[in-house]
Amino acid sequence: MFRVAIVGRPNVGKSSLFNRIIGKRKAIVEDIPGVTRDRVVAKTEWLGVPFEVVDTGGYIEGDEDKFAPYIRKQIEKELDLSDLFIFVVDGKEGLTPTDKDIAKILHKTKKPVLVAVNKIDDPSHEDRIYEFYELGFDKVFPVSSIQKYGVGDLLDEVVKHIPDYEVEAAKEEIKQEKKEKDEVIKVAIVGKPNAGKSSLLNAILGEERAVVSNIPGTTRDVIDTLFEWNGHKFLFLDTAGLRKKSKVDYGIEFFSVGRTLEALKRADVVVHVIDAKEGATEQDTKIAHLIQKYSKPAIIVINKIDTLPQRKEVLNRIKNQVRERLYFLPYAPIVLTSAKQKRGIKQLLQEIVEVYNQAWKRVGTGQLNRALQQILSLRQPPAYRGKPLKIYYATQLEGKPPCFLMFVNYPEGFKEHYVRFLENNLREILGFEKAPIKLIFRGRDRE
Ligand code: GDP
Ligand code: GDP
């Protein structure tokens, strides 16, 4: 991407101009005396032309000499990296020896240099720009970062220097980035109060080598948490309450069905947390029905297993109880965890990835129809109104969860029992064990 570096001595208004260009009021500025601010890079666009801007960093007021070598180093580094320079000078203070030093460095490059005479807060002060022609650059612009004055003219000149191939490449880059962002797995953690949702989230976020950041969600009080682990990106949805909870008790209100439902609808994968001490309760059945209703890929977590005797038969018993009670989510894998002892966390993360991948999987029509023939040979569909039910062929539709269109003779003849049989077998043969799949029956004549 075409790179524009904002250079100049301290306090001329580089970061103010940077912020003006990227359209934000404030960049990250470290106000610690004696400490240099790191360079800040942002992508932006002007008149639909994308480019990258770099604020080469600031230095504290006062002792400029001390920082001269540092300034030089910063700018010299940018001579190679950047394609164009905005050389900011201070129109209020006038030309200084340091400006001349910087000009010398910039003259070494064949790349375009635009001089921005900043702090021209009033058009009547425009004549202040003339002394800066002494720096030896043709293009000198009066600007006021604070009054937003002149910045448009400056940017008009910037984009004139950006070649078409750079614009094309940049647009491609932006598209690619968007695509990669789409691969963030959105996860909703649901369950009844006190099942251990907050504890589990904290245990996950505490995983080794994890990178965690807050992302404002769709509505005002929603905070999502972006989490990177093992090369995978997860976005935990509506985690404001879950993450604050360790400090403040928001009570049950915060975890209203409405909130759960919103997160659930947005999720790619739902993690349903159940308290091992209680097993699946009435409330859990209701939550699981929501998961089923929205055909969401899901994982059932039985948390607090540290509270149970650590014996195989005990663990199997609770698993069976949950499986039986939530029989309508046969595809959801069960993971046993202890948020308290941080057990089962890695396995949970792996399952989230696995479930997500299965939910996105596509099978070829050939493979699908071979599987179908195999299943039909196991058990033929029952008769319908005295006639044999027939499945001619099937095809997978776009999107997730996996959805299969079955062309049949009498769609209305396919009842729940046989549909379950088909679903379960398709899942097993085609490797969708952990994904909800959907079957749609259509009469052949309506093709
Ligand atoms: P940097 O060190 O070059 O990045 O400079 P800053 O952007 O931090 O600005 C230094 C000081 O100049 C701050 O106090 C700004 O408020 C002020 N400043 C920046 N731009 C303007 C401007 O256009 N007009 C006036 N009057 N002050 C400005
Ligand atoms: P939430 O309401 O679902 O977010 O549940 P919390 O995470 O606030 O946990 C509710 C209670 O269960 C708290 O007292 C936790 O300390 C406790 N808890 C959570 N996870 C575990 C666990 O794995 N083992 C044990 N023994 N207690 C847990």
Short mmCIF file of C-alpha atoms and ligand atoms in Angstrom, two decimals:
data_model
loop_
_atom_site.label_atom_id
_atom_site.label_comp_id
_atom_site.label_asym_id
_atom_site.label_seq_id
_atom_site.Cartn_x
_atom_site.Cartn_y
_atom_site.Cartn_z
CA MET A 1 0.00 0.00 0.00
CA PHE A 2 1.18 3.52 -0.80
CA ARG A 3 2.80 4.84 2.33
CA VAL A 4 2.75 8.47 3.40
CA ALA A 5 5.07 9.48 6.23
CA ILE A 6 4.45 12.55 8.34
CA VAL A 7 7.79 13.89 9.44
CA GLY A 8 9.01 17.02 11.18
CA ARG A 9 10.49 18.22 14.40
CA PRO A 10 8.73 17.90 17.75
CA ASN A 11 5.57 19.86 18.47
CA VAL A 12 4.90 21.15 15.00
CA GLY A 13 1.61 19.24 15.00
CA LYS A 14 2.44 15.94 13.26
CA SER A 15 0.12 13.85 15.32
CA SER A 16 -2.64 16.47 15.11
CA LEU A 17 -2.38 16.33 11.34
CA PHE A 18 -2.21 12.54 11.40
CA ASN A 19 -5.43 12.41 13.38
CA ARG A 20 -7.05 14.89 11.06
CA ILE A 21 -6.12 12.75 8.07
CA ILE A 22 -7.33 9.48 9.55
CA GLY A 23 -10.44 11.22 10.81
CA LYS A 24 -10.12 10.59 14.50
CA ARG A 25 -9.84 13.11 17.28
CA LYS A 26 -7.06 11.39 19.16
CA ALA A 27 -4.24 8.98 18.45
CA ILE A 28 -2.40 7.11 21.11
CA VAL A 29 -0.07 9.67 22.59
CA GLU A 30 2.24 8.92 25.42
CA ASP A 31 2.70 11.97 27.59
CA ILE A 32 5.58 10.66 29.62
CA PRO A 33 8.45 13.18 29.69
CA GLY A 34 11.65 11.84 28.20
CA VAL A 35 9.88 9.07 26.41
CA THR A 36 9.49 9.04 22.67
CA ARG A 37 6.18 8.11 21.22
CA ASP A 38 6.21 5.17 18.88
CA ARG A 39 5.30 5.58 15.30
CA VAL A 40 1.64 5.07 14.57
CA VAL A 41 0.39 3.62 11.30
CA ALA A 42 -3.16 3.80 9.99
CA LYS A 43 -4.94 3.01 6.78
CA THR A 44 -7.15 5.68 5.35
CA GLU A 45 -8.48 6.97 2.07
CA TRP A 46 -9.09 10.23 0.29
CA LEU A 47 -11.48 10.53 -2.66
CA GLY A 48 -11.76 6.74 -2.63
CA VAL A 49 -8.02 6.20 -2.92
CA PRO A 50 -6.67 4.05 -0.11
CA PHE A 51 -3.24 4.69 1.38
CA GLU A 52 -1.32 4.25 4.58
CA VAL A 53 -0.20 7.11 6.85
CA VAL A 54 2.57 6.98 9.38
CA ASP A 55 3.07 9.39 12.22
CA THR A 56 6.79 9.08 12.75
CA GLY A 57 6.59 9.74 16.43
CA GLY A 58 6.89 12.66 18.76
CA TYR A 59 9.46 13.79 21.22
CA ILE A 60 9.06 15.81 24.35
CA GLU A 61 9.30 19.54 24.44
CA GLY A 62 12.52 21.32 25.14
CA ASP A 63 15.83 19.75 24.50
CA GLU A 64 15.68 19.22 20.77
CA ASP A 65 19.42 18.66 20.41
CA LYS A 66 19.22 15.60 22.56
CA PHE A 67 16.74 14.08 20.19
CA ALA A 68 18.30 15.20 16.94
CA PRO A 69 20.01 11.85 16.31
CA TYR A 70 16.80 10.04 17.07
CA ILE A 71 14.78 12.24 14.72
CA ARG A 72 17.33 11.69 11.99
CA LYS A 73 17.21 7.93 12.47
CA GLN A 74 13.43 7.86 12.35
CA ILE A 75 13.29 9.87 9.14
CA GLU A 76 16.10 7.96 7.47
CA LYS A 77 14.28 4.76 8.13
CA GLU A 78 11.19 6.15 6.44
CA LEU A 79 13.16 7.22 3.37
CA ASP A 80 13.13 3.59 2.26
CA LEU A 81 9.78 2.57 3.65
CA SER A 82 7.59 5.45 2.52
CA ASP A 83 6.52 6.65 -0.91
CA LEU A 84 5.74 10.26 -0.07
CA PHE A 85 6.58 12.64 2.76
CA ILE A 86 4.52 15.29 4.43
CA PHE A 87 7.08 17.51 6.05
CA VAL A 88 5.32 19.42 8.81
CA VAL A 89 6.70 22.75 9.99
CA ASP A 90 5.37 25.29 12.46
CA GLY A 91 3.95 28.44 10.83
CA LYS A 92 3.66 30.18 14.16
CA GLU A 93 7.23 29.62 15.17
CA GLY A 94 8.77 30.08 11.74
CA LEU A 95 11.70 28.31 10.13
CA THR A 96 14.22 26.73 12.53
CA PRO A 97 17.66 25.14 12.10
CA THR A 98 16.21 21.72 12.85
CA ASP A 99 13.76 22.16 9.96
CA LYS A 100 16.74 22.78 7.72
CA ASP A 101 18.48 19.64 9.01
CA ILE A 102 15.43 17.56 8.30
CA ALA A 103 15.14 19.09 4.83
CA LYS A 104 18.69 17.96 4.13
CA ILE A 105 17.80 14.39 4.94
CA LEU A 106 14.66 14.54 2.82
CA HIS A 107 16.51 15.95 -0.14
CA LYS A 108 18.38 12.65 -0.34
CA THR A 109 15.24 10.97 -1.63
CA LYS A 110 13.75 11.22 -5.09
CA LYS A 111 10.33 10.69 -3.60
CA PRO A 112 7.82 13.55 -3.42
CA VAL A 113 7.97 15.83 -0.38
CA LEU A 114 5.06 18.13 0.47
CA VAL A 115 5.69 20.83 3.04
CA ALA A 116 2.74 21.43 5.35
CA VAL A 117 3.06 24.73 7.17
CA ASN A 118 0.88 24.01 10.17
CA LYS A 119 -0.83 26.25 12.71
CA ILE A 120 -2.00 28.70 10.05
CA ASP A 121 -5.20 29.08 12.03
CA ASP A 122 -6.30 32.18 10.18
CA PRO A 123 -6.20 32.67 6.39
CA SER A 124 -4.70 36.12 6.96
CA HIS A 125 -1.57 34.34 8.18
CA GLU A 126 -1.02 32.52 4.93
CA ASP A 127 1.93 34.74 4.03
CA ARG A 128 3.84 32.90 6.75
CA ILE A 129 4.37 30.04 4.36
CA TYR A 130 6.83 31.93 2.13
CA GLU A 131 9.93 31.65 4.28
CA PHE A 132 9.58 27.85 4.08
CA TYR A 133 10.32 27.84 0.36
CA GLU A 134 13.88 28.23 1.54
CA LEU A 135 13.76 24.52 2.41
CA GLY A 136 13.96 23.78 -1.30
CA PHE A 137 10.67 21.98 -1.96
CA ASP A 138 8.15 23.26 -4.54
CA LYS A 139 5.00 22.18 -2.86
CA VAL A 140 4.22 24.22 0.25
CA PHE A 141 0.73 24.15 1.76
CA PRO A 142 -0.75 26.30 4.51
CA VAL A 143 -2.71 24.12 6.93
CA SER A 144 -4.29 24.23 10.34
CA SER A 145 -4.77 20.77 11.79
CA ILE A 146 -6.88 22.25 14.49
CA GLN A 147 -9.09 24.43 12.28
CA LYS A 148 -9.21 21.62 9.65
CA TYR A 149 -7.99 24.21 7.21
CA GLY A 150 -6.00 23.29 4.10
CA VAL A 151 -5.90 19.58 4.84
CA GLY A 152 -8.15 18.76 1.87
CA ASP A 153 -5.86 20.59 -0.57
CA LEU A 154 -2.88 18.78 0.90
CA LEU A 155 -4.57 15.38 0.46
CA ASP A 156 -5.64 16.22 -3.09
CA GLU A 157 -1.97 16.60 -3.84
CA VAL A 158 -1.09 13.37 -2.00
CA VAL A 159 -3.47 11.20 -4.02
CA LYS A 160 -2.17 12.69 -7.30
CA HIS A 161 1.07 10.86 -6.58
CA ILE A 162 -0.52 7.45 -6.02
CA PRO A 163 -0.29 5.32 -9.17
CA ASP A 164 -3.28 3.28 -10.34
CA TYR A 165 -1.58 -0.05 -9.76
CA GLU A 166 -1.06 0.92 -6.11
CA VAL A 167 -4.75 1.73 -5.82
CA GLU A 168 -5.72 -1.63 -7.31
CA ALA A 169 -3.29 -3.49 -5.08
CA ALA A 170 -4.56 -1.64 -2.02
CA LYS A 171 -8.17 -2.46 -2.81
CA GLU A 172 -7.21 -6.11 -3.20
CA GLU A 173 -5.41 -5.98 0.13
CA ILE A 174 -8.45 -4.50 1.86
CA LYS A 175 -10.67 -7.20 0.37
CA GLN A 176 -8.31 -9.91 1.57
CA GLU A 177 -8.24 -8.47 5.06
CA LYS A 178 -12.02 -8.40 5.18
CA LYS A 179 -12.11 -12.04 4.16
CA GLU A 180 -9.68 -13.02 6.88
CA LYS A 181 -11.72 -11.13 9.42
CA ASP A 182 -14.72 -13.15 8.37
CA GLU A 183 -12.92 -16.20 9.62
CA VAL A 184 -13.23 -15.09 13.19
CA ILE A 185 -15.35 -17.70 14.96
CA LYS A 186 -18.18 -16.01 16.82
CA VAL A 187 -18.92 -17.80 20.06
CA ALA A 188 -21.80 -17.26 22.48
CA ILE A 189 -21.44 -18.66 25.99
CA VAL A 190 -24.90 -19.40 27.34
CA GLY A 191 -26.33 -21.18 30.34
CA LYS A 192 -28.24 -20.49 33.47
CA PRO A 193 -26.95 -18.15 36.16
CA ASN A 194 -24.14 -19.62 38.25
CA ALA A 195 -23.34 -22.40 35.83
CA GLY A 196 -19.87 -20.88 35.62
CA LYS A 197 -19.99 -18.90 32.38
CA SER A 198 -17.85 -16.02 33.69
CA SER A 199 -15.38 -18.37 35.29
CA LEU A 200 -15.12 -20.37 32.11
CA LEU A 201 -14.56 -17.28 29.98
CA ASN A 202 -11.85 -16.11 32.34
CA ALA A 203 -10.20 -19.50 32.25
CA ILE A 204 -10.25 -19.38 28.43
CA LEU A 205 -8.86 -15.85 28.29
CA GLY A 206 -6.13 -16.91 30.68
CA GLU A 207 -4.87 -19.53 28.23
CA GLU A 208 -1.19 -19.41 27.41
CA ARG A 209 -0.10 -17.25 24.49
CA ALA A 210 -3.59 -15.87 24.06
CA VAL A 211 -4.15 -12.35 22.77
CA VAL A 212 -7.24 -10.68 24.14
CA SER A 213 -8.89 -7.44 23.10
CA ASN A 214 -12.23 -5.72 23.60
CA ILE A 215 -14.37 -5.02 20.58
CA PRO A 216 -17.43 -2.83 20.86
CA GLY A 217 -20.41 -4.86 19.75
CA THR A 218 -23.41 -3.99 17.71
CA THR A 219 -25.31 -2.11 20.37
CA ARG A 220 -24.24 0.29 23.02
CA ASP A 221 -23.67 -1.84 26.08
CA VAL A 222 -22.46 -4.92 24.22
CA ILE A 223 -18.77 -5.71 24.42
CA ASP A 224 -17.35 -8.64 22.51
CA THR A 225 -13.98 -10.11 23.30
CA LEU A 226 -11.58 -11.03 20.54
CA PHE A 227 -9.31 -13.85 21.46
CA GLU A 228 -6.52 -15.45 19.49
CA TRP A 229 -5.19 -18.84 20.28
CA ASN A 230 -3.15 -21.31 18.27
CA GLY A 231 -3.68 -19.36 15.06
CA HIS A 232 -7.45 -19.25 15.50
CA LYS A 233 -9.49 -16.17 16.16
CA PHE A 234 -12.52 -16.32 18.40
CA LEU A 235 -14.95 -13.53 19.10
CA PHE A 236 -16.75 -14.15 22.37
CA LEU A 237 -20.05 -12.34 22.11
CA ASP A 238 -21.58 -10.00 24.64
CA THR A 239 -18.97 -10.56 27.28
CA ALA A 240 -19.42 -7.23 29.07
CA GLY A 241 -21.39 -8.79 31.90
CA LEU A 242 -19.32 -11.93 31.98
CA ARG A 243 -16.05 -10.10 32.25
CA LYS A 244 -17.15 -7.42 34.70
CA LYS A 245 -18.80 -9.93 36.89
CA SER A 246 -15.65 -10.79 38.75
CA LYS A 247 -15.72 -7.28 40.20
CA VAL A 248 -19.37 -6.26 40.21
CA ASP A 249 -22.38 -8.46 40.62
CA TYR A 250 -24.82 -7.43 37.94
CA GLY A 251 -27.37 -9.91 39.16
CA ILE A 252 -29.62 -12.08 37.12
CA GLU A 253 -31.20 -9.18 35.23
CA PHE A 254 -28.09 -8.75 33.15
CA PHE A 255 -28.37 -12.27 31.88
CA SER A 256 -31.85 -11.92 30.57
CA VAL A 257 -33.18 -14.29 27.96
CA GLY A 258 -33.12 -11.38 25.52
CA ARG A 259 -29.38 -10.94 25.85
CA THR A 260 -28.76 -14.66 25.59
CA LEU A 261 -30.91 -14.83 22.51
CA GLU A 262 -29.16 -11.93 20.79
CA ALA A 263 -25.73 -13.46 21.34
CA LEU A 264 -27.02 -16.87 20.32
CA LYS A 265 -28.41 -15.59 17.05
CA ARG A 266 -25.14 -13.88 16.14
CA ALA A 267 -22.99 -16.89 17.05
CA ASP A 268 -21.31 -19.39 14.76
CA VAL A 269 -20.87 -21.75 17.68
CA VAL A 270 -22.79 -21.79 20.96
CA VAL A 271 -21.21 -23.03 24.17
CA HIS A 272 -23.93 -24.17 26.55
CA VAL A 273 -22.58 -24.37 30.10
CA ILE A 274 -24.21 -26.79 32.51
CA ASP A 275 -23.44 -27.13 36.21
CA ALA A 276 -22.12 -30.63 36.93
CA LYS A 277 -23.58 -30.49 40.43
CA GLU A 278 -27.09 -30.22 39.03
CA GLY A 279 -26.92 -31.84 35.63
CA ALA A 280 -29.22 -30.65 32.85
CA THR A 281 -32.19 -28.86 34.41
CA GLU A 282 -35.51 -27.58 33.12
CA GLN A 283 -33.88 -24.25 32.34
CA ASP A 284 -31.12 -25.97 30.39
CA THR A 285 -33.73 -27.72 28.29
CA LYS A 286 -35.21 -24.35 27.40
CA ILE A 287 -31.84 -22.91 26.42
CA ALA A 288 -31.02 -26.00 24.37
CA HIS A 289 -34.34 -25.69 22.56
CA LEU A 290 -33.30 -22.21 21.49
CA ILE A 291 -30.06 -23.64 20.12
CA GLN A 292 -32.05 -26.21 18.22
CA LYS A 293 -34.58 -23.68 17.00
CA TYR A 294 -31.85 -21.57 15.40
CA SER A 295 -29.95 -24.66 14.16
CA LYS A 296 -26.78 -23.51 15.86
CA PRO A 297 -23.63 -25.59 16.00
CA ALA A 298 -23.10 -26.14 19.71
CA ILE A 299 -20.95 -27.62 22.41
CA ILE A 300 -22.34 -28.75 25.73
CA VAL A 301 -19.96 -28.00 28.55
CA ILE A 302 -20.42 -29.78 31.83
CA ASN A 303 -18.56 -27.47 34.18
CA LYS A 304 -17.46 -27.83 37.83
CA ILE A 305 -16.44 -31.47 37.38
CA ASP A 306 -14.02 -30.87 40.26
CA THR A 307 -17.04 -31.06 42.54
CA LEU A 308 -17.73 -34.66 41.54
CA PRO A 309 -15.90 -37.81 42.55
CA GLN A 310 -13.29 -38.29 39.83
CA ARG A 311 -14.47 -41.72 38.76
CA LYS A 312 -15.27 -42.83 35.28
CA GLU A 313 -18.71 -44.13 36.09
CA VAL A 314 -19.68 -40.90 37.82
CA LEU A 315 -18.57 -38.83 34.85
CA ASN A 316 -20.31 -41.16 32.42
CA ARG A 317 -23.51 -41.00 34.44
CA ILE A 318 -23.67 -37.21 34.27
CA LYS A 319 -22.82 -37.26 30.59
CA ASN A 320 -25.64 -39.72 29.94
CA GLN A 321 -28.08 -37.70 31.98
CA VAL A 322 -27.28 -34.58 29.94
CA ARG A 323 -27.36 -36.48 26.66
CA GLU A 324 -30.76 -37.96 27.47
CA ARG A 325 -32.30 -34.74 28.62
CA LEU A 326 -30.94 -32.79 25.66
CA TYR A 327 -31.56 -35.65 23.21
CA PHE A 328 -32.62 -33.14 20.54
CA LEU A 329 -29.03 -31.85 20.23
CA PRO A 330 -27.37 -35.15 19.32
CA TYR A 331 -24.71 -33.39 17.27
CA ALA A 332 -23.39 -31.21 20.11
CA PRO A 333 -20.20 -32.72 21.57
CA ILE A 334 -19.93 -32.79 25.35
CA VAL A 335 -16.82 -31.40 27.01
CA LEU A 336 -16.12 -31.76 30.71
CA THR A 337 -14.45 -28.76 32.32
CA SER A 338 -13.43 -27.26 35.59
CA ALA A 339 -13.09 -23.52 35.19
CA LYS A 340 -11.76 -23.45 38.72
CA GLN A 341 -8.93 -25.90 38.07
CA LYS A 342 -8.58 -24.82 34.42
CA ARG A 343 -9.24 -28.30 33.15
CA GLY A 344 -10.73 -29.11 29.78
CA ILE A 345 -10.18 -25.58 28.46
CA LYS A 346 -7.88 -26.52 25.57
CA GLN A 347 -10.19 -29.34 24.61
CA LEU A 348 -13.10 -26.92 24.57
CA LEU A 349 -11.24 -24.52 22.27
CA GLN A 350 -10.32 -27.38 19.96
CA GLU A 351 -13.93 -28.51 19.84
CA ILE A 352 -15.09 -24.99 18.97
CA VAL A 353 -12.74 -25.01 15.97
CA GLU A 354 -13.78 -28.53 14.98
CA VAL A 355 -17.49 -27.78 15.24
CA TYR A 356 -17.04 -24.57 13.29
CA ASN A 357 -15.16 -26.35 10.52
CA GLN A 358 -17.81 -29.03 10.25
CA ALA A 359 -20.53 -26.43 10.10
CA TRP A 360 -18.79 -24.89 7.08
CA LYS A 361 -17.97 -28.13 5.33
CA ARG A 362 -19.25 -28.87 1.88
CA VAL A 363 -19.54 -32.26 0.25
CA GLY A 364 -19.72 -32.96 -3.43
CA THR A 365 -23.00 -34.08 -4.98
CA GLY A 366 -21.48 -37.43 -5.96
CA GLN A 367 -20.30 -38.18 -2.46
CA LEU A 368 -23.62 -37.06 -1.02
CA ASN A 369 -25.66 -39.30 -3.31
CA ARG A 370 -23.45 -42.31 -2.72
CA ALA A 371 -23.98 -41.81 1.01
CA LEU A 372 -27.69 -41.54 0.40
CA GLN A 373 -27.82 -44.84 -1.52
CA GLN A 374 -25.91 -46.50 1.28
CA ILE A 375 -28.40 -45.20 3.85
CA LEU A 376 -31.40 -46.22 1.75
CA SER A 377 -30.02 -49.73 1.51
CA LEU A 378 -29.92 -49.87 5.30
CA ARG A 379 -33.54 -48.93 5.59
CA GLN A 380 -36.01 -47.94 2.91
CA PRO A 381 -38.42 -45.10 3.67
CA PRO A 382 -41.81 -46.29 4.92
CA ALA A 383 -44.78 -46.41 2.56
CA TYR A 384 -46.93 -43.32 2.29
CA ARG A 385 -50.63 -43.73 1.50
CA GLY A 386 -49.92 -47.16 0.19
CA LYS A 387 -47.17 -46.00 -2.14
CA PRO A 388 -43.40 -46.35 -1.65
CA LEU A 389 -41.60 -43.14 -0.73
CA LYS A 390 -38.68 -42.38 -2.98
CA ILE A 391 -35.62 -40.15 -2.70
CA TYR A 392 -34.25 -39.45 -6.16
CA TYR A 393 -31.20 -37.42 -5.32
CA ALA A 394 -29.85 -34.73 -3.03
CA THR A 395 -27.66 -31.65 -3.21
CA GLN A 396 -26.06 -29.44 -0.59
CA LEU A 397 -27.13 -25.80 -0.54
CA GLU A 398 -24.79 -22.86 0.08
CA GLY A 399 -24.26 -21.57 3.60
CA LYS A 400 -24.26 -22.92 7.11
CA PRO A 401 -25.35 -24.95 8.89
CA PRO A 402 -25.12 -27.64 6.22
CA CYS A 403 -28.43 -27.90 4.46
CA PHE A 404 -29.41 -30.61 2.00
CA LEU A 405 -32.12 -30.42 -0.56
CA MET A 406 -33.69 -33.84 -1.20
CA PHE A 407 -35.73 -34.42 -4.32
CA VAL A 408 -38.47 -36.91 -3.50
CA ASN A 409 -41.84 -38.10 -4.75
CA TYR A 410 -44.00 -37.08 -1.76
CA PRO A 411 -42.34 -34.45 0.48
CA GLU A 412 -45.17 -34.58 2.99
CA GLY A 413 -44.60 -38.31 3.46
CA PHE A 414 -41.23 -37.82 5.21
CA LYS A 415 -42.03 -37.88 8.89
CA GLU A 416 -39.84 -37.06 11.87
CA HIS A 417 -38.75 -40.60 12.63
CA TYR A 418 -37.32 -41.39 9.23
CA VAL A 419 -35.91 -37.86 8.85
CA ARG A 420 -33.90 -38.36 12.08
CA PHE A 421 -32.63 -41.64 10.75
CA LEU A 422 -31.50 -39.96 7.54
CA GLU A 423 -29.92 -37.04 9.37
CA ASN A 424 -27.99 -39.19 11.79
CA ASN A 425 -26.64 -41.43 9.07
CA LEU A 426 -25.73 -38.60 6.74
CA ARG A 427 -23.95 -36.94 9.59
CA GLU A 428 -21.96 -40.03 10.39
CA ILE A 429 -21.05 -41.02 6.84
CA LEU A 430 -20.21 -37.52 5.63
CA GLY A 431 -18.32 -36.31 8.70
CA PHE A 432 -20.89 -33.91 10.09
CA GLU A 433 -21.09 -35.61 13.47
CA LYS A 434 -20.69 -32.33 15.29
CA ALA A 435 -22.80 -30.06 13.11
CA PRO A 436 -26.52 -29.60 12.94
CA ILE A 437 -27.71 -30.49 9.48
CA LYS A 438 -30.97 -29.63 7.86
CA LEU A 439 -32.92 -31.60 5.31
CA ILE A 440 -35.40 -30.00 2.94
CA PHE A 441 -37.73 -32.24 0.97
CA ARG A 442 -39.00 -31.14 -2.37
CA GLY A 443 -41.26 -32.78 -4.92
CA ARG A 444 -39.46 -33.48 -8.13
CA ASP A 445 -41.95 -31.77 -10.40
CA ARG A 446 -41.27 -28.44 -8.68
CA GLU A 447 -37.62 -28.37 -9.73
P1 GDP B 1 3.89 16.60 17.16
O1 GDP B 1 4.84 16.51 18.29
O2 GDP B 1 4.55 17.15 15.95
O3 GDP B 1 3.18 15.32 16.86
O4 GDP B 1 2.81 17.72 17.54
P2 GDP B 1 1.35 17.56 18.17
O5 GDP B 1 0.38 17.14 17.16
O6 GDP B 1 1.43 16.79 19.42
O7 GDP B 1 1.06 19.10 18.47
C1 GDP B 1 1.90 19.88 19.25
C2 GDP B 1 1.10 21.05 19.78
O8 GDP B 1 0.70 21.91 18.73
C3 GDP B 1 -0.16 20.65 20.51
O9 GDP B 1 -0.31 21.44 21.64
C4 GDP B 1 -1.25 20.92 19.48
O10 GDP B 1 -2.48 21.24 20.10
C5 GDP B 1 -0.70 22.12 18.75
N1 GDP B 1 -1.21 22.19 17.39
C6 GDP B 1 -1.24 21.21 16.47
N2 GDP B 1 -1.80 21.65 15.31
C7 GDP B 1 -2.15 22.93 15.50
C8 GDP B 1 -2.78 23.94 14.70
O11 GDP B 1 -3.14 23.72 13.55
N3 GDP B 1 -2.95 25.15 15.26
C9 GDP B 1 -2.52 25.46 16.52
N4 GDP B 1 -2.75 26.65 16.98
N5 GDP B 1 -1.95 24.52 17.32
C10 GDP B 1 -1.76 23.28 16.82
P1 GDP B 2 -22.15 -17.50 35.75
O1 GDP B 2 -23.28 -16.88 36.47
O2 GDP B 2 -22.63 -18.59 34.88
O3 GDP B 2 -21.28 -16.52 35.02
O4 GDP B 2 -21.25 -18.23 36.85
P2 GDP B 2 -19.90 -17.80 37.57
O5 GDP B 2 -18.76 -17.94 36.67
O6 GDP B 2 -20.10 -16.49 38.20
O7 GDP B 2 -19.80 -18.93 38.68
C1 GDP B 2 -20.79 -19.16 39.64
C2 GDP B 2 -20.17 -19.80 40.83
O8 GDP B 2 -19.65 -21.07 40.52
C3 GDP B 2 -19.02 -19.00 41.40
O9 GDP B 2 -19.06 -19.09 42.80
C4 GDP B 2 -17.79 -19.73 40.87
O10 GDP B 2 -16.68 -19.60 41.69
C5 GDP B 2 -18.28 -21.17 40.83
N1 GDP B 2 -17.59 -21.94 39.79
C6 GDP B 2 -17.48 -21.63 38.48
N2 GDP B 2 -16.79 -22.57 37.83
C7 GDP B 2 -16.45 -23.52 38.74
C8 GDP B 2 -15.75 -24.76 38.68
O11 GDP B 2 -15.25 -25.23 37.65
N3 GDP B 2 -15.64 -25.48 39.84
C9 GDP B 2 -16.16 -25.01 41.00
N4 GDP B 2 -16.00 -25.77 42.09
N5 GDP B 2 -16.83 -23.87 41.11
C10 GDP B 2 -16.98 -23.12 39.99
#
